[in-house]
Amino acid sequence: MSHTSFILIVDDNPTNLSVLAQTLRSEGFAIRIAPDGVSALQQLEEVYSSVALILLDVQMPGIDGFETCRRLKANPQTHDIPVIFMTALADTESKVKGLSLGAVDYITKPFEGEEVLARIRIHLQMRELTKQLQKSSTLLEQRVTERTSALQSAQVQLVQQEKFATIGQLIAGVAHEINNPVGCIVNNVAPAHEYLNSLINIFHLYQKHYPDPAPEIEQALINEDIDFVLKDLAKLIESVQVSALRIKDISVTLRSFSRNDSTTKVLADIHEGIDSTLLILQHRLKASGKRPAIQVIKQYGDLPQIKCYPGLLNQVLMNLLANAIEALEEGMENQQEFIPQINIHTQVSNTSTPCITIQIADNGIGMSEQIKQRLFEPLFTTKPADKGTGLGLSIARQIIEDKHNGRLTCSSQLGRGTEFIISLPI
């Protein structure tokens, strides 16, 4: 028994108290005394954590031992303290009643000192063993929880690496395949334009030196509206050139977005990453059927370049923006006059640790508090099985917090939209 703990004796008989007190003190036990159930309960309110065991008389004035025991076991602070009844009632019914109320044993009066000590020692040992088992069980549960969390984290990291590698290879492959035909178009547009100008010059010379063509040629020129054809052909070639250069820019954006630089941090422009992600998602932002176009409102602050893993950050931006689009699409199903918006705001936050913040907010359906609490749990998703794995936000948080020592938080109200905030140290 601990030096700070004691045995509480509850009995209204002074002789019994004296005998028990002397017996226990002679064996080195610390004790306290209560003359009835009420005073025992009052004492326990203050010192319950130090009580190792209670010796409780059954027949007492006021509330008897049975009622005292019932109240002890009903109180979460005292319910696990072992109670040994002391009584002259040797009938089976009384013993069954006491044990059913939670007592661990009975001592029959008159007392035998050795028997009392033996029973007390047994139950003190049993309580100590129980505490050790509970402690071991708690430690085991903690280790299981920690191991499970570590395994989940490792699984998420593997999925994230595999997913990003696959996406990166796919996008890089598409960009590479686009480059060849686009390069061919871009390189051939300029000479095609020169050839057209040469043909137009020659045609004009013919018109100058042969103003009276044969009737067949004159009719063909009228039928084909050759002046319009020559002007429009020049415009078509210019349009092809603009489109080819646009595709070339998209290819560069795709390669920038899919950068496989997850092993070394490099200086990068955050706004470039946001813009490239929006470009890739452009087809989902446009109007579709009855759905109006999604407005993207950008409020960019003056951000310095920061050392980061740009490819991984782009993956986070893609996930958050795609989620915002889905929330807006779902919100538009039930609202006729609804202007869907995504607000992107960036700034430098001059806190104790200077950082940049990226706020991505939508005016979609929002989410309940219950969903928000589980939002970053691995494998948690509110989407159908064929539309979501429940890993996107978990991976996003891991990229921001583990890879970049930043922070990813979310605020949302049901029916009023959602905002994600990324904080990255400068």
Coordinates of C-alpha atoms in Angstrom, one line a residue:
M1 CA 0.0 0.0 0.0
S2 CA 1.3 3.5 -0.9
H3 CA 2.6 5.7 2.0
T4 CA 0.0 8.4 1.1
S5 CA -3.0 5.9 1.0
F6 CA -5.0 4.6 4.0
I7 CA -7.8 2.3 5.0
L8 CA -11.1 3.9 6.0
I9 CA -13.0 2.1 8.9
V10 CA -16.7 3.0 9.1
D11 CA -18.4 1.7 12.2
D12 CA -20.6 3.2 14.9
N13 CA -19.3 0.9 17.6
P14 CA -16.3 2.4 19.5
T15 CA -15.1 -1.0 20.7
N16 CA -15.0 -2.4 17.1
L17 CA -13.2 0.8 15.9
S18 CA -10.6 0.5 18.7
V19 CA -9.9 -3.2 18.0
L20 CA -9.6 -2.8 14.2
A21 CA -7.5 0.4 14.5
Q22 CA -5.0 -1.3 16.8
T23 CA -4.8 -4.4 14.6
L24 CA -4.2 -2.5 11.5
R25 CA -1.7 0.0 12.9
S26 CA 0.3 -2.8 14.4
E27 CA 0.9 -4.1 10.9
G28 CA 1.9 -0.6 9.6
F29 CA -1.4 0.3 7.9
A30 CA -2.5 4.0 7.9
I31 CA -6.1 4.4 8.9
R32 CA -8.9 6.9 9.2
I33 CA -12.2 6.5 11.0
A34 CA -15.8 7.5 10.3
P35 CA -18.6 6.8 12.9
D36 CA -21.4 6.5 10.3
G37 CA -22.2 6.4 6.6
V38 CA -22.9 10.1 6.2
S39 CA -19.5 11.2 7.6
A40 CA -17.7 8.5 5.6
L41 CA -19.2 9.9 2.4
Q42 CA -18.3 13.4 3.4
Q43 CA -14.7 12.4 4.1
L44 CA -14.5 10.6 0.7
E45 CA -15.5 13.7 -1.2
E46 CA -12.1 15.3 -0.2
V47 CA -9.7 12.3 0.1
Y48 CA -11.2 9.6 -2.3
S49 CA -8.0 9.3 -4.3
S50 CA -6.0 8.3 -1.2
V51 CA -8.4 5.6 0.1
A52 CA -7.0 2.1 -0.6
L53 CA -9.8 0.1 0.9
I54 CA -13.0 0.6 3.0
L55 CA -14.1 -1.6 6.0
L56 CA -17.8 -0.9 6.2
D57 CA -20.2 -1.9 9.0
V58 CA -23.7 -2.9 7.8
Q59 CA -25.8 -1.9 10.8
M60 CA -25.4 1.8 11.5
P61 CA -27.6 4.7 12.4
G62 CA -28.8 7.0 9.6
I63 CA -27.9 5.3 6.4
D64 CA -26.8 1.7 6.8
G65 CA -23.9 0.0 5.2
F66 CA -25.8 -1.2 2.2
E67 CA -27.0 2.3 1.3
T68 CA -23.5 3.7 1.9
C69 CA -22.0 1.1 -0.4
R70 CA -24.7 1.8 -3.1
R71 CA -23.8 5.5 -3.1
L72 CA -20.0 4.7 -3.2
K73 CA -20.5 2.6 -6.3
A74 CA -22.7 5.1 -7.9
N75 CA -20.0 7.8 -7.7
P76 CA -17.4 7.6 -10.5
Q77 CA -14.8 8.9 -8.1
T78 CA -15.2 6.2 -5.5
H79 CA -16.8 3.3 -7.4
D80 CA -13.5 1.3 -7.8
I81 CA -12.5 1.5 -4.1
P82 CA -12.7 -2.1 -2.6
V83 CA -15.4 -2.4 0.1
I84 CA -15.3 -5.2 2.7
F85 CA -18.5 -5.5 4.8
M86 CA -18.3 -6.1 8.6
T87 CA -21.4 -7.6 10.1
A88 CA -22.8 -10.0 12.6
L89 CA -25.4 -10.9 10.0
A90 CA -24.2 -14.3 8.7
D91 CA -27.3 -15.2 6.7
T92 CA -26.9 -15.8 3.0
E93 CA -29.4 -13.2 1.9
S94 CA -27.5 -10.4 3.6
K95 CA -24.2 -11.6 2.0
V96 CA -25.7 -11.8 -1.4
K97 CA -27.2 -8.3 -1.1
G98 CA -23.8 -6.8 -0.1
L99 CA -21.9 -8.5 -2.9
S100 CA -24.5 -7.5 -5.4
L101 CA -24.1 -3.9 -4.4
G102 CA -20.4 -4.1 -5.3
A103 CA -18.6 -5.3 -2.1
V104 CA -15.6 -7.5 -2.6
D105 CA -15.8 -9.5 0.7
Y106 CA -17.4 -10.1 4.1
I107 CA -15.9 -10.1 7.6
T108 CA -18.1 -11.6 10.3
K109 CA -18.1 -10.2 13.8
P110 CA -16.6 -10.9 16.3
F111 CA -13.3 -10.3 14.5
E112 CA -10.3 -12.6 14.2
G113 CA -7.3 -10.3 13.7
E114 CA -5.4 -12.7 11.4
E115 CA -8.4 -13.3 9.2
V116 CA -9.1 -9.5 8.9
L117 CA -5.4 -8.8 7.9
A118 CA -5.3 -11.7 5.5
R119 CA -8.5 -10.5 3.7
I120 CA -7.3 -6.9 3.6
R121 CA -3.9 -7.9 2.1
I122 CA -5.5 -10.1 -0.6
H123 CA -7.8 -7.3 -1.7
L124 CA -5.1 -4.7 -1.6
Q125 CA -2.9 -6.9 -3.8
M126 CA -5.9 -7.6 -6.1
R127 CA -6.5 -3.9 -6.5
E128 CA -2.8 -3.2 -7.2
L129 CA -2.8 -5.9 -9.8
T130 CA -6.0 -4.5 -11.4
K131 CA -4.4 -1.0 -11.6
Q132 CA -1.3 -2.5 -13.2
L133 CA -3.4 -4.4 -15.7
Q134 CA -5.4 -1.3 -16.5
K135 CA -2.2 0.7 -16.9
S136 CA -0.8 -2.0 -19.2
S137 CA -4.0 -2.2 -21.1
T138 CA -3.9 1.6 -21.6
L139 CA -0.3 1.5 -22.7
L140 CA -1.1 -1.3 -25.1
E141 CA -4.1 0.7 -26.5
Q142 CA -1.8 3.7 -26.9
R143 CA 0.8 1.7 -28.7
V144 CA -1.8 0.1 -31.0
T145 CA -3.2 3.6 -31.7
E146 CA 0.2 4.9 -32.4
R147 CA 1.2 2.0 -34.6
T148 CA -2.1 2.2 -36.5
S149 CA -1.6 6.0 -37.0
A150 CA 1.9 5.4 -38.2
L151 CA 0.8 2.7 -40.6
Q152 CA -2.0 4.9 -41.9
S153 CA 0.5 7.8 -42.3
A154 CA 2.9 5.5 -44.2
Q155 CA 0.0 4.2 -46.3
V156 CA -1.1 7.7 -47.2
Q157 CA 2.4 8.7 -48.0
L158 CA 2.9 5.7 -50.3
V159 CA -0.5 6.4 -52.0
Q160 CA 0.4 10.1 -52.3
Q161 CA 3.8 9.3 -53.9
E162 CA 2.3 6.7 -56.2
K163 CA -0.6 9.0 -57.1
F164 CA 1.6 12.0 -57.7
A165 CA 4.1 10.0 -59.7
T166 CA 1.3 8.6 -61.9
I167 CA -0.3 12.0 -62.4
G168 CA 3.1 13.5 -63.1
Q169 CA 4.1 10.9 -65.6
L170 CA 0.7 11.2 -67.3
I171 CA 0.8 15.0 -67.6
A172 CA 4.4 15.0 -68.6
G173 CA 3.7 12.4 -71.3
V174 CA 0.7 14.4 -72.6
A175 CA 2.8 17.5 -72.7
H176 CA 5.6 15.7 -74.5
E177 CA 3.2 14.3 -77.1
I178 CA 1.6 17.7 -77.6
N179 CA 5.0 19.3 -78.2
N180 CA 5.8 17.5 -81.5
P181 CA 2.6 18.4 -83.5
V182 CA 2.4 21.9 -81.9
G183 CA 6.0 22.5 -82.8
C184 CA 5.3 21.4 -86.3
I185 CA 2.3 23.8 -86.6
V186 CA 4.2 26.8 -85.0
N187 CA 7.2 26.2 -87.2
N188 CA 5.2 25.9 -90.4
V189 CA 2.8 28.8 -89.9
A190 CA 5.5 31.5 -90.6
P191 CA 6.6 30.0 -93.9
A192 CA 2.9 29.4 -94.9
H193 CA 2.2 33.1 -94.2
E194 CA 5.2 34.0 -96.4
Y195 CA 4.0 31.7 -99.2
L196 CA 0.6 33.2 -99.0
N197 CA 2.0 36.8 -99.3
S198 CA 4.0 35.7 -102.3
L199 CA 0.9 34.3 -104.0
I200 CA -1.1 37.4 -103.2
N201 CA 1.7 39.6 -104.7
I202 CA 1.8 37.5 -107.9
F203 CA -2.0 37.6 -108.1
H204 CA -2.0 41.4 -107.8
L205 CA 0.7 41.6 -110.6
Y206 CA -1.5 39.5 -112.8
Q207 CA -4.4 41.8 -112.1
K208 CA -2.2 44.8 -112.9
H209 CA -0.7 43.5 -116.2
Y210 CA -3.6 41.4 -117.4
P211 CA -6.7 43.5 -116.4
D212 CA -8.9 41.6 -118.9
P213 CA -8.7 37.9 -118.1
A214 CA -10.5 35.3 -120.2
P215 CA -14.2 35.0 -119.5
E216 CA -13.8 31.6 -117.8
I217 CA -11.2 33.0 -115.3
E218 CA -13.2 36.2 -114.7
Q219 CA -16.3 34.1 -113.9
A220 CA -14.2 31.8 -111.5
L221 CA -12.9 34.9 -109.7
I222 CA -16.4 36.2 -109.2
N223 CA -17.7 32.8 -108.1
E224 CA -14.9 32.2 -105.6
D225 CA -15.0 35.8 -104.3
I226 CA -11.2 35.8 -104.5
D227 CA -10.7 39.1 -102.7
F228 CA -12.6 37.8 -99.6
V229 CA -10.7 34.4 -99.8
L230 CA -7.3 36.1 -99.8
K231 CA -8.1 38.3 -96.8
D232 CA -9.8 35.5 -94.9
L233 CA -7.0 33.1 -95.6
A234 CA -4.5 35.5 -94.0
K235 CA -6.8 35.7 -90.9
L236 CA -7.1 31.9 -90.7
I237 CA -3.3 31.5 -90.7
E238 CA -3.0 34.1 -88.0
S239 CA -5.7 32.3 -86.0
V240 CA -3.8 29.0 -86.3
Q241 CA -0.6 30.7 -85.2
V242 CA -2.3 32.2 -82.1
S243 CA -4.0 28.8 -81.2
A244 CA -0.7 26.9 -81.7
L245 CA 1.1 29.3 -79.4
R246 CA -1.7 28.9 -76.9
I247 CA -1.3 25.2 -77.0
K248 CA 2.4 25.6 -76.5
D249 CA 1.8 27.7 -73.4
I250 CA -0.6 25.0 -72.1
S251 CA 2.1 22.4 -72.7
V252 CA 4.6 24.5 -70.7
T253 CA 2.0 24.9 -67.9
L254 CA 1.4 21.1 -67.8
R255 CA 5.1 20.4 -67.5
S256 CA 5.4 23.1 -64.8
F257 CA 2.4 21.6 -62.9
S258 CA 3.8 18.1 -63.0
R259 CA 7.3 18.9 -61.8
N260 CA 8.8 15.8 -60.1
D261 CA 10.8 17.7 -57.5
S262 CA 9.7 16.0 -54.3
T263 CA 13.3 15.4 -53.1
T264 CA 14.7 18.9 -53.2
K265 CA 13.1 22.2 -52.4
V266 CA 13.5 24.9 -55.0
L267 CA 12.5 28.6 -55.2
A268 CA 9.1 28.9 -56.8
D269 CA 6.4 31.5 -57.5
I270 CA 3.1 30.5 -55.7
H271 CA 1.0 32.5 -58.1
E272 CA 2.4 30.7 -61.1
G273 CA 1.3 27.4 -59.4
I274 CA -2.2 28.7 -58.8
D275 CA -2.5 30.0 -62.3
S276 CA -1.3 26.8 -63.9
T277 CA -3.8 24.8 -61.8
L278 CA -6.7 27.1 -62.8
L279 CA -5.7 26.7 -66.4
I280 CA -5.9 22.9 -66.2
L281 CA -9.3 23.2 -64.5
Q282 CA -10.5 25.8 -67.0
H283 CA -12.9 23.3 -68.7
R284 CA -14.7 22.7 -65.4
L285 CA -15.0 26.4 -64.7
K286 CA -16.8 27.2 -67.9
A287 CA -20.6 27.3 -68.2
S288 CA -22.2 23.9 -68.8
G289 CA -25.9 23.4 -69.7
K290 CA -28.0 25.3 -67.3
R291 CA -25.0 25.8 -65.0
P292 CA -23.4 29.3 -65.2
A293 CA -19.7 29.7 -65.4
I294 CA -17.8 29.7 -62.1
Q295 CA -16.3 33.1 -61.3
V296 CA -12.7 33.0 -60.0
I297 CA -11.8 36.2 -58.1
K298 CA -8.1 36.5 -57.6
Q299 CA -6.7 38.9 -55.0
Y300 CA -3.0 38.3 -55.2
G301 CA -0.7 40.0 -52.7
D302 CA 3.0 40.8 -53.2
L303 CA 4.5 37.4 -52.4
P304 CA 8.2 36.5 -52.4
Q305 CA 9.3 33.3 -54.0
I306 CA 9.6 30.6 -51.4
K307 CA 11.6 27.3 -51.1
C308 CA 9.1 24.5 -51.6
Y309 CA 8.2 21.4 -53.6
P310 CA 6.2 23.1 -56.4
G311 CA 4.9 19.9 -57.9
L312 CA 3.5 18.7 -54.5
L313 CA 2.0 22.2 -53.8
N314 CA 0.3 22.1 -57.2
Q315 CA -1.2 18.8 -56.2
V316 CA -2.7 20.4 -53.0
L317 CA -4.0 23.4 -55.0
M318 CA -5.6 21.0 -57.5
N319 CA -7.3 19.1 -54.8
L320 CA -8.7 22.2 -53.0
L321 CA -9.9 23.9 -56.2
A322 CA -11.5 20.7 -57.5
N323 CA -13.3 20.2 -54.2
A324 CA -14.5 23.8 -54.4
I325 CA -15.8 23.2 -57.9
E326 CA -17.7 20.1 -56.8
A327 CA -19.2 21.9 -53.8
L328 CA -20.4 24.7 -56.2
E329 CA -21.8 22.2 -58.7
E330 CA -23.7 20.5 -55.9
G331 CA -25.0 23.8 -54.6
M332 CA -26.3 24.8 -58.0
E333 CA -28.5 21.7 -58.2
N334 CA -31.0 23.3 -55.7
Q335 CA -30.7 27.0 -56.5
Q336 CA -32.0 28.8 -59.6
E337 CA -30.4 32.2 -59.2
F338 CA -27.0 31.4 -57.9
I339 CA -23.7 33.0 -58.9
P340 CA -20.9 30.4 -58.1
Q341 CA -17.7 31.9 -57.0
I342 CA -14.2 30.9 -55.9
N343 CA -12.2 33.6 -54.1
I344 CA -8.4 33.1 -54.0
H345 CA -6.5 35.5 -51.7
T346 CA -2.8 35.5 -51.0
Q347 CA -0.8 37.7 -48.7
V348 CA 2.3 37.8 -46.5
S349 CA 1.4 37.4 -42.8
N350 CA 3.8 39.1 -40.5
T351 CA 3.4 36.9 -37.5
S352 CA 6.1 35.8 -35.1
T353 CA 7.1 33.4 -37.9
P354 CA 6.7 35.2 -41.2
C355 CA 4.7 33.1 -43.7
I356 CA 2.5 33.4 -46.8
T357 CA -1.1 32.4 -46.7
I358 CA -3.3 31.2 -49.5
Q359 CA -7.1 31.4 -48.9
I360 CA -9.3 29.4 -51.2
A361 CA -13.0 30.1 -50.4
D362 CA -16.2 29.0 -52.2
N363 CA -19.8 30.0 -51.7
G364 CA -21.0 26.4 -52.1
I365 CA -23.0 24.1 -49.8
G366 CA -20.5 24.1 -46.9
M367 CA -20.4 21.2 -44.4
S368 CA -21.7 20.2 -41.0
E369 CA -19.5 20.4 -37.9
Q370 CA -19.4 16.5 -37.7
I371 CA -18.0 16.3 -41.2
K372 CA -15.5 19.1 -40.6
Q373 CA -14.1 17.3 -37.6
R374 CA -13.3 14.2 -39.7
L375 CA -12.3 16.1 -42.9
F376 CA -8.6 15.2 -42.8
E377 CA -8.9 11.6 -41.6
P378 CA -7.4 9.1 -44.1
L379 CA -10.1 7.2 -46.1
F380 CA -12.9 9.5 -44.8
T381 CA -15.1 10.7 -47.6
T382 CA -18.7 11.8 -48.2
K383 CA -18.5 11.0 -51.9
P384 CA -19.8 7.8 -53.5
A385 CA -17.2 5.0 -53.8
D386 CA -16.6 5.6 -57.5
K387 CA -15.9 9.3 -57.0
G388 CA -13.6 9.6 -54.0
T389 CA -11.0 7.7 -52.0
G390 CA -11.0 9.9 -48.9
L391 CA -7.2 10.4 -49.3
G392 CA -7.1 13.8 -51.1
L393 CA -7.3 16.1 -48.1
S394 CA -5.3 13.7 -45.9
I395 CA -2.5 13.8 -48.5
A396 CA -2.9 17.6 -48.8
R397 CA -2.4 18.1 -45.1
Q398 CA 0.6 15.8 -45.1
I399 CA 2.2 17.7 -48.0
I400 CA 1.7 21.1 -46.3
E401 CA 2.5 20.2 -42.7
D402 CA 5.0 17.3 -43.0
K403 CA 6.8 18.4 -46.2
H404 CA 6.7 22.1 -45.8
N405 CA 6.3 22.7 -42.0
G406 CA 3.2 24.7 -42.8
R407 CA -0.4 24.5 -41.8
L408 CA -3.7 23.6 -43.6
T409 CA -6.9 24.5 -41.9
C410 CA -10.6 24.6 -42.9
S411 CA -13.6 26.7 -41.8
S412 CA -17.1 26.0 -43.1
Q413 CA -20.7 26.6 -42.3
L414 CA -23.5 24.4 -43.7
G415 CA -25.1 26.3 -46.5
R416 CA -22.6 29.2 -46.4
G417 CA -19.5 27.9 -48.1
T418 CA -16.1 26.6 -47.2
E419 CA -12.6 28.2 -46.9
F420 CA -9.3 26.4 -46.8
I421 CA -6.2 28.3 -45.6
I422 CA -2.7 27.2 -46.4
S423 CA 0.1 28.8 -44.4
L424 CA 3.7 28.3 -45.6
P425 CA 6.8 29.6 -43.8
I426 CA 8.9 32.0 -45.8

